[in-house]
mmCIF file of C-alpha atoms in Angstrom:
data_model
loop_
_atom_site.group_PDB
_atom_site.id
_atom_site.type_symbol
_atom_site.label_atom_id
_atom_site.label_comp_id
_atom_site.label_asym_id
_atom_site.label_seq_id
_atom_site.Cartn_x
_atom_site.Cartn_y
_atom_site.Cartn_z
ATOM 1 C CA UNK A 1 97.043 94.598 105.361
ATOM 2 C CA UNK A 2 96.739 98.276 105.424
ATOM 3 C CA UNK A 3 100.121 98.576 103.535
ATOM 4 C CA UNK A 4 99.149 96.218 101.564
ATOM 5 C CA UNK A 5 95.655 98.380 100.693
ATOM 6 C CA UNK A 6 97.169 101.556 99.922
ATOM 7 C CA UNK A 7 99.442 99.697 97.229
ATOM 8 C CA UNK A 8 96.653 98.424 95.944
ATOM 9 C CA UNK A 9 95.009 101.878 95.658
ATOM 10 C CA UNK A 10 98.006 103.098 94.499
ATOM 11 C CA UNK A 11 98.034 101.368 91.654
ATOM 12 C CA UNK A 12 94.678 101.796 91.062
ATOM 13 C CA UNK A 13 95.079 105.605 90.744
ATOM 14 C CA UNK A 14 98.022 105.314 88.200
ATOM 15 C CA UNK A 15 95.736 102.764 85.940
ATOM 16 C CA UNK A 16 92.689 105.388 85.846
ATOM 17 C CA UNK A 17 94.983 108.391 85.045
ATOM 18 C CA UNK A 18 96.948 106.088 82.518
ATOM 19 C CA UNK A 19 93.214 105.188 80.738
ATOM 20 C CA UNK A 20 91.912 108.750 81.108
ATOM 21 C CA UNK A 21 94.974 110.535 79.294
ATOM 22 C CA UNK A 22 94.541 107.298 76.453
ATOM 23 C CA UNK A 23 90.771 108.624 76.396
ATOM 24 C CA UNK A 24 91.768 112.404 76.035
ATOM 25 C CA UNK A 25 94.087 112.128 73.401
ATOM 26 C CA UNK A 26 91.450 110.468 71.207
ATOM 27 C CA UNK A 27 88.410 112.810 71.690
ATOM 28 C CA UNK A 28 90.361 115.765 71.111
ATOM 29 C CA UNK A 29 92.198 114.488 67.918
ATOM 30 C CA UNK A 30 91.915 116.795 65.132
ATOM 31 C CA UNK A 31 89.288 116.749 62.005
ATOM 32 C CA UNK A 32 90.200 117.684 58.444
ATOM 33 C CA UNK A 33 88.031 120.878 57.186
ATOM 34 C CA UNK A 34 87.508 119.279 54.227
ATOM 35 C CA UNK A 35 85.809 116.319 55.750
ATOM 36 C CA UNK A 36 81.803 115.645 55.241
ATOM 37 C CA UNK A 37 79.560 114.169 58.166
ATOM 38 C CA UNK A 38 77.734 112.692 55.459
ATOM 39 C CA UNK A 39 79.927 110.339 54.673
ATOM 40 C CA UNK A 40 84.320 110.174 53.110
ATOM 41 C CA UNK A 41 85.474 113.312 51.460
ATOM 42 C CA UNK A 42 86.194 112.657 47.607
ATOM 43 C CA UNK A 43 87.671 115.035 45.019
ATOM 44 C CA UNK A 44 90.621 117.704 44.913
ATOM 45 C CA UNK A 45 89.401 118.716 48.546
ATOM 46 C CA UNK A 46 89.557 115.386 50.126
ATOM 47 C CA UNK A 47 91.921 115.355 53.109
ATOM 48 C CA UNK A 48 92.607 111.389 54.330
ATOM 49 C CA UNK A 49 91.930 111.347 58.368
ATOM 50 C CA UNK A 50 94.888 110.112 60.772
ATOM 51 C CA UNK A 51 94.242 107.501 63.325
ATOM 52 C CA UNK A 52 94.286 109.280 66.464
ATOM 53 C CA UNK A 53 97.068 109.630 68.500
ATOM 54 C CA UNK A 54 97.973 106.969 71.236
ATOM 55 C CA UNK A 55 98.779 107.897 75.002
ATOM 56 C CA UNK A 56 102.543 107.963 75.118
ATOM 57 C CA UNK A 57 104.483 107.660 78.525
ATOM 58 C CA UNK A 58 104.770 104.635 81.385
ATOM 59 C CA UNK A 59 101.909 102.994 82.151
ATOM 60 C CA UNK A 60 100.695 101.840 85.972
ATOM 61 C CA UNK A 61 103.233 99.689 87.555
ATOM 62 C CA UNK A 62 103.094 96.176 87.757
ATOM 63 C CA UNK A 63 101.254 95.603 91.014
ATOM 64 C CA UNK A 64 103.259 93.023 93.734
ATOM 65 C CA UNK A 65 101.956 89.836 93.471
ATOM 66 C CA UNK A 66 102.702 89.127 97.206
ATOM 67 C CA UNK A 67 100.028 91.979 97.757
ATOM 68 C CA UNK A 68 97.548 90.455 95.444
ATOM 69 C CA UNK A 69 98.183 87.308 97.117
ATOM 70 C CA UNK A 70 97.571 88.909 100.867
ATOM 71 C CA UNK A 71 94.724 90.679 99.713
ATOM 72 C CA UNK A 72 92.922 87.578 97.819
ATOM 73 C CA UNK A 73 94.075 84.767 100.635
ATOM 74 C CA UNK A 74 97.283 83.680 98.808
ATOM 75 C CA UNK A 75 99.601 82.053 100.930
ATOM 76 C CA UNK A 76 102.605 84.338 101.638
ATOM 77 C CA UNK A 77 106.327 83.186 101.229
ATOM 78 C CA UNK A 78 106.572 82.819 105.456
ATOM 79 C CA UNK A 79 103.502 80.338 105.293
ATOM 80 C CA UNK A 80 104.936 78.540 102.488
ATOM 81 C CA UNK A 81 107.995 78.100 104.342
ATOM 82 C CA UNK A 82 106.518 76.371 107.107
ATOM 83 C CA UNK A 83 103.979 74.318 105.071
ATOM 84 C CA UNK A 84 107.396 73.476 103.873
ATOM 85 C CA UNK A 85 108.583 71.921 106.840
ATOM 86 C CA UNK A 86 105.276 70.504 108.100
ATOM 87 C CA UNK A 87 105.793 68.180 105.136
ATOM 88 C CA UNK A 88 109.512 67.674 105.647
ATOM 89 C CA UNK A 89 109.334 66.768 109.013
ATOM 90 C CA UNK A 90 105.671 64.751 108.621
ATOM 91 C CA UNK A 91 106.479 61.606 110.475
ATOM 92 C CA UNK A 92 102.994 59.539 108.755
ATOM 93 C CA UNK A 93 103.552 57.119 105.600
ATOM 94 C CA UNK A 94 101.279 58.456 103.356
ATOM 95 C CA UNK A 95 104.147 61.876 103.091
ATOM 96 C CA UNK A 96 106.709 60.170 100.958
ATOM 97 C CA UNK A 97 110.410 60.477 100.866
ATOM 98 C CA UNK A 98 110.278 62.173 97.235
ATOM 99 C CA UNK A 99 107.497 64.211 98.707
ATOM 100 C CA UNK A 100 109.980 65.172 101.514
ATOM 101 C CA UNK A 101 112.612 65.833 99.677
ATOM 102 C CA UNK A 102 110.325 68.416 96.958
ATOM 103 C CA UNK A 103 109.142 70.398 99.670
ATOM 104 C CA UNK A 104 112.948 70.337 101.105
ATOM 105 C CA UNK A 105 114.531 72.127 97.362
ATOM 106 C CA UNK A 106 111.075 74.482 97.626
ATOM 107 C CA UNK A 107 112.163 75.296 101.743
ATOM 108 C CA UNK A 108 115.655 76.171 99.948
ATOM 109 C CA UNK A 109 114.556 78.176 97.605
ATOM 110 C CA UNK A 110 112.509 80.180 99.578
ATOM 111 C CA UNK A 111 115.461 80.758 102.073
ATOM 112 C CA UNK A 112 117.513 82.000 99.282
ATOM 113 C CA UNK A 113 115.873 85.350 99.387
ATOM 114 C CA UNK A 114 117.854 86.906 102.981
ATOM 115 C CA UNK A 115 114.850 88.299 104.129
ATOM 116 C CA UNK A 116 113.161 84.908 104.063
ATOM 117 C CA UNK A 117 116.281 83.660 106.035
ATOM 118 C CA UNK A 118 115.698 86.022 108.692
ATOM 119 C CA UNK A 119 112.385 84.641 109.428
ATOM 120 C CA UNK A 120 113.728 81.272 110.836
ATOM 121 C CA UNK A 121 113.879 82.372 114.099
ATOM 122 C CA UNK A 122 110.323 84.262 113.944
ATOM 123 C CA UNK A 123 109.095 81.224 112.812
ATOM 124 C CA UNK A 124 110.841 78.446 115.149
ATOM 125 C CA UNK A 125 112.631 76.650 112.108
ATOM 126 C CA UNK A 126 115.746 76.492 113.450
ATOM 127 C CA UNK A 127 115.223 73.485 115.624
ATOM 128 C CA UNK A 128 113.316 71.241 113.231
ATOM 129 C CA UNK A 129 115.581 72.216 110.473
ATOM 130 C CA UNK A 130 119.085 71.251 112.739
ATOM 131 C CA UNK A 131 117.431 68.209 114.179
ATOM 132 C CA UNK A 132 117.150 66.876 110.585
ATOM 133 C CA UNK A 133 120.983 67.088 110.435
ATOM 134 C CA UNK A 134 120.530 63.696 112.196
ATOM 135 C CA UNK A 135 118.242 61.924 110.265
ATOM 136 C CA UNK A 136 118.274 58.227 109.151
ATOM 137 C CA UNK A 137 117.923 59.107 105.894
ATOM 138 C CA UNK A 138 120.839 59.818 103.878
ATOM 139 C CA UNK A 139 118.990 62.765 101.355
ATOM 140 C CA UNK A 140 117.462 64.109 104.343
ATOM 141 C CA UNK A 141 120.597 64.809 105.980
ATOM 142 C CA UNK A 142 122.051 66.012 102.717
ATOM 143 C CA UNK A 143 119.203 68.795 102.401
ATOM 144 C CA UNK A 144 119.121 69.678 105.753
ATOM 145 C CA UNK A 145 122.824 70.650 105.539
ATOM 146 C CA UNK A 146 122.128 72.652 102.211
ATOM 147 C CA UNK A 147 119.508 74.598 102.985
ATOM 148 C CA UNK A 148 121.495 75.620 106.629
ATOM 149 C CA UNK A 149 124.192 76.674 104.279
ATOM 150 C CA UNK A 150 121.717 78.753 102.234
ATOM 151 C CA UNK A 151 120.240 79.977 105.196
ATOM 152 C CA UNK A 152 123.668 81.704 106.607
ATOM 153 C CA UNK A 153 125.487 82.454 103.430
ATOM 154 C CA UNK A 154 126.337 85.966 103.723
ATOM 155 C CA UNK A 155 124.058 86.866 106.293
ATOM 156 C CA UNK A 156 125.712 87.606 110.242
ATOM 157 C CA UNK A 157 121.990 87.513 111.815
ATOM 158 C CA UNK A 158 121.627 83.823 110.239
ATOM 159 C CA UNK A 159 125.102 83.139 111.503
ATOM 160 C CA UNK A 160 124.630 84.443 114.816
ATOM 161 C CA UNK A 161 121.280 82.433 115.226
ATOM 162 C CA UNK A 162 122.825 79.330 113.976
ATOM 163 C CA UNK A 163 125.617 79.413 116.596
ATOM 164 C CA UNK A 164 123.217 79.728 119.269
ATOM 165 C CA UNK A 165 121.495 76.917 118.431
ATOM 166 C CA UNK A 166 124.048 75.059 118.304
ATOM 167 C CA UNK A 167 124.519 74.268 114.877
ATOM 168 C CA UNK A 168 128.133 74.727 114.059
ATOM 169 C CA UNK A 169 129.304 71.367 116.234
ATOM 170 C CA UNK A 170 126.341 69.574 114.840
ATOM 171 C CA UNK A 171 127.959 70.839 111.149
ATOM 172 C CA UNK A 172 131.738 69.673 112.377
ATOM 173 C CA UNK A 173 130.439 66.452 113.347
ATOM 174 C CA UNK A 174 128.935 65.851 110.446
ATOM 175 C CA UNK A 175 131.732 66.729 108.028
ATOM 176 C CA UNK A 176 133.749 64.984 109.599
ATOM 177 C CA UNK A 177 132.034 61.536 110.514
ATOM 178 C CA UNK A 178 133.446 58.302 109.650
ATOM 179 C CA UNK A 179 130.922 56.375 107.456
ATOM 180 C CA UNK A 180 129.055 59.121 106.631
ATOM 181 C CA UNK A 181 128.630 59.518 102.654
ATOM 182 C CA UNK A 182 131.512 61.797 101.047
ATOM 183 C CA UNK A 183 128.210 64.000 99.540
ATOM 184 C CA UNK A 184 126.476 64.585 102.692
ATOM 185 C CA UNK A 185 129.922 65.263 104.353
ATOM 186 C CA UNK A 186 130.643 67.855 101.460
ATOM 187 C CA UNK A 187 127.444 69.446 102.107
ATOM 188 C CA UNK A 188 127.977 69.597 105.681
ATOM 189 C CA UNK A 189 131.537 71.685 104.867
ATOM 190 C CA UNK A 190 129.551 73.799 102.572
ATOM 191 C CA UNK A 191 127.376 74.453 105.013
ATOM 192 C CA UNK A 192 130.289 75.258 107.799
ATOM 193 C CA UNK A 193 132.145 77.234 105.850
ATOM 194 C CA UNK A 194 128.921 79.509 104.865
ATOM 195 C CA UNK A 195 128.713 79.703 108.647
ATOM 196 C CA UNK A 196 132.151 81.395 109.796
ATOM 197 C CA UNK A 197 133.308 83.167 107.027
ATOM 198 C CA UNK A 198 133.527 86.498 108.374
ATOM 199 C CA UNK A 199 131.746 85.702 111.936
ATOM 200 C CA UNK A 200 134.700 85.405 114.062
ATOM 201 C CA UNK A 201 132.616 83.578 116.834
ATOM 202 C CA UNK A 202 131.578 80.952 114.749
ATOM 203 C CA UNK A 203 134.859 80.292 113.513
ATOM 204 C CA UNK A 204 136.335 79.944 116.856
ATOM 205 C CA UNK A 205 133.753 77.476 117.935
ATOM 206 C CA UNK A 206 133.922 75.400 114.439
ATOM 207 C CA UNK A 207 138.289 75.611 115.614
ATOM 208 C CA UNK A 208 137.729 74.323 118.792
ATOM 209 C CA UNK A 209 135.094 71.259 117.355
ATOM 210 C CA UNK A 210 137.363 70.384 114.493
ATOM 211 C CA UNK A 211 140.981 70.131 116.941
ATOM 212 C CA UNK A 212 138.638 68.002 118.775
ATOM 213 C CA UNK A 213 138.863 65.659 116.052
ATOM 214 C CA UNK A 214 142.592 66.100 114.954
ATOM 215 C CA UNK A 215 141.877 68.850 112.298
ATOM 216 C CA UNK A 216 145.912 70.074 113.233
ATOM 217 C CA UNK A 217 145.810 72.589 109.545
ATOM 218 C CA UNK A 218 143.779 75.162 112.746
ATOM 219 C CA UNK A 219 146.906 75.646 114.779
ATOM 220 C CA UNK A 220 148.765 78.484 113.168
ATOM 221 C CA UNK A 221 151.504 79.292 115.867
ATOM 222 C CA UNK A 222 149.242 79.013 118.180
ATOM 223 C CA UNK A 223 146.921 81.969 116.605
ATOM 224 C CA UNK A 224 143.396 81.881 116.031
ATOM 225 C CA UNK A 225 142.173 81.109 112.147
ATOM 226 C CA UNK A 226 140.709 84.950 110.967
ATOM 227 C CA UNK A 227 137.201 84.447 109.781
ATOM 228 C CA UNK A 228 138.213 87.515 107.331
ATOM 229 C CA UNK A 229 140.661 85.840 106.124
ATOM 230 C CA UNK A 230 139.609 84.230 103.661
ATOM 231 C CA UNK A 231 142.816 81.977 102.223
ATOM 232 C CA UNK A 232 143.067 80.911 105.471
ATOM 233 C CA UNK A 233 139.614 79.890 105.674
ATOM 234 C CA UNK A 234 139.490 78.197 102.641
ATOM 235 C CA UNK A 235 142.601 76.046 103.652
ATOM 236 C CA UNK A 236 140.643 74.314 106.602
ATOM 237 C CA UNK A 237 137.500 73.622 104.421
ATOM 238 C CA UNK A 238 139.714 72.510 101.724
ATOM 239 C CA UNK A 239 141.095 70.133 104.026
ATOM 240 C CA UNK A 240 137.546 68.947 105.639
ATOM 241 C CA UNK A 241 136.848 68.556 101.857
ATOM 242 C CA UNK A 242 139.793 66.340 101.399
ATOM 243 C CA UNK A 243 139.472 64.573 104.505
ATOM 244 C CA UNK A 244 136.208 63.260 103.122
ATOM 245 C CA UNK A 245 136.994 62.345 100.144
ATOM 246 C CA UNK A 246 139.825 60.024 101.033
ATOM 247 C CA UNK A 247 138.033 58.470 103.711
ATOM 248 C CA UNK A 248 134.822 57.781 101.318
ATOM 249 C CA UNK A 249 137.992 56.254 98.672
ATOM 250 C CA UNK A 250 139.863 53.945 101.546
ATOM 251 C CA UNK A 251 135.997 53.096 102.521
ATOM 252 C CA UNK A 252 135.037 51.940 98.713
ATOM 253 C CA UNK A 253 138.477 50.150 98.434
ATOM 254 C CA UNK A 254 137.877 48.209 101.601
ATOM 255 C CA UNK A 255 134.705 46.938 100.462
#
């Protein structure tokens, strides 16, 4: 809050000194000699009066709205992110699916911004978020594996945190589950290969989970698949991507 204060006061200061240099210029703008206090100059001698100059230069800064919205009981962006998931994970009726899934795209957006994704942990929404990777619900499952993709997308901390949890074999298992729908297993491989590209320790665990399963495109004479690598990397989500697809197409034709 105290940060948050001297911002405030900050900006304060520049908005006075930005008003008082406005108020100087005018008082000390210049009168014509040939000008009456009795009333508009006429004749040869009249002189026509300028407007008076306007204050030139940048004004005060725009002030941070998440300050304003500390300072004046706003809810910040970590509190919205967990009202956030108290809906999504609200087991009464009365919180709808659609409900559900519009706090899910706002939880998504919010973790967008990396700093945002860093306060998972903090805030203890890595376990609610990976437990939704099972839910009954089709859409559910489908957000929960977008917004872990969002979460670790270029960001080792996210990564790291994610392994740890777990997440990476829940991720294989659902890219690669039979009778799962081809879009949640897509968005499951999105999220996977968010999670090891260019966190070696991830990638060996999502190797190890996917030759589980008979993913044989992972054994490279008998070398591990470089998370830096990025061609290679893209070959085995390719294939999880391909995998899907022509199970969801021998699924449809069966029916």
């Amino acid at each position: 809050m105290e940060k948050n204060l001297n911002q405030l006061l900050k900006w304060s200061i520049e908005a006075q000194a930005a008003a008082s240099a406005g108020q100087s210029h005018h008082s000390h703008g210049t009168s014509s000699p040939g000008a009456s206090n009795n009333g508009p100059a006429t004749g040869t001698g009249a002189v026509a009066t300028s407007p008076a100059p306007q204050a030139t230069g940048p004004g005060p800064r725009p002030i941070d709205p998440e300050v304003l919205a500390s300072l004046f009981g706003g809810p910040s962006e970590a509190e919205l992110m967990k009202a956030a998931m108290e809906v999504i994970t609200d087991p009464s009726p009365e919180t709808t699916l659609e409900n559900k899934l519009i706090a899910f795209d706002n939880f998504e957006q919010l973790i967008e911004n990396l700093d945002n994704a860093n306060l998972l942990e903090k805030l203890d929404l890595w376990s609610p978020l990976l437990s939704l990777l099972e839910h009954e619900d089709e859409d559910m499952r489908f957000h929960a594996a977008w917004c872990v993709g969002t979460a670790v997308q270029n960001n080792e901390k996210t990564q790291e945190r994610l392994l740890a949890m777990g997440g990476v074999p829940k991720l294989v298992d659902l890219a690669m589950k039979e009778g799962e729908s081809e879009k949640v297993r897509r968005k499951a491989t999105y999220a996977l290969s968010s999670a090891v590209r260019n966190y070696q320790p991830a990638m060996d665990v999502a190797a190890e989970e996917m030759h589980k399963r008979g993913h044989e495109v992972l054994v490279n004479n008998g070398t591990k698949v470089d998370a830096a690598d990025m061609d290679k990397v893209d070959e085995v989500i390719e294939h999880l991507r391909g995998k899907a697809k022509a199970e969801a197409k021998a699924e449809a034709t069966a029916a």
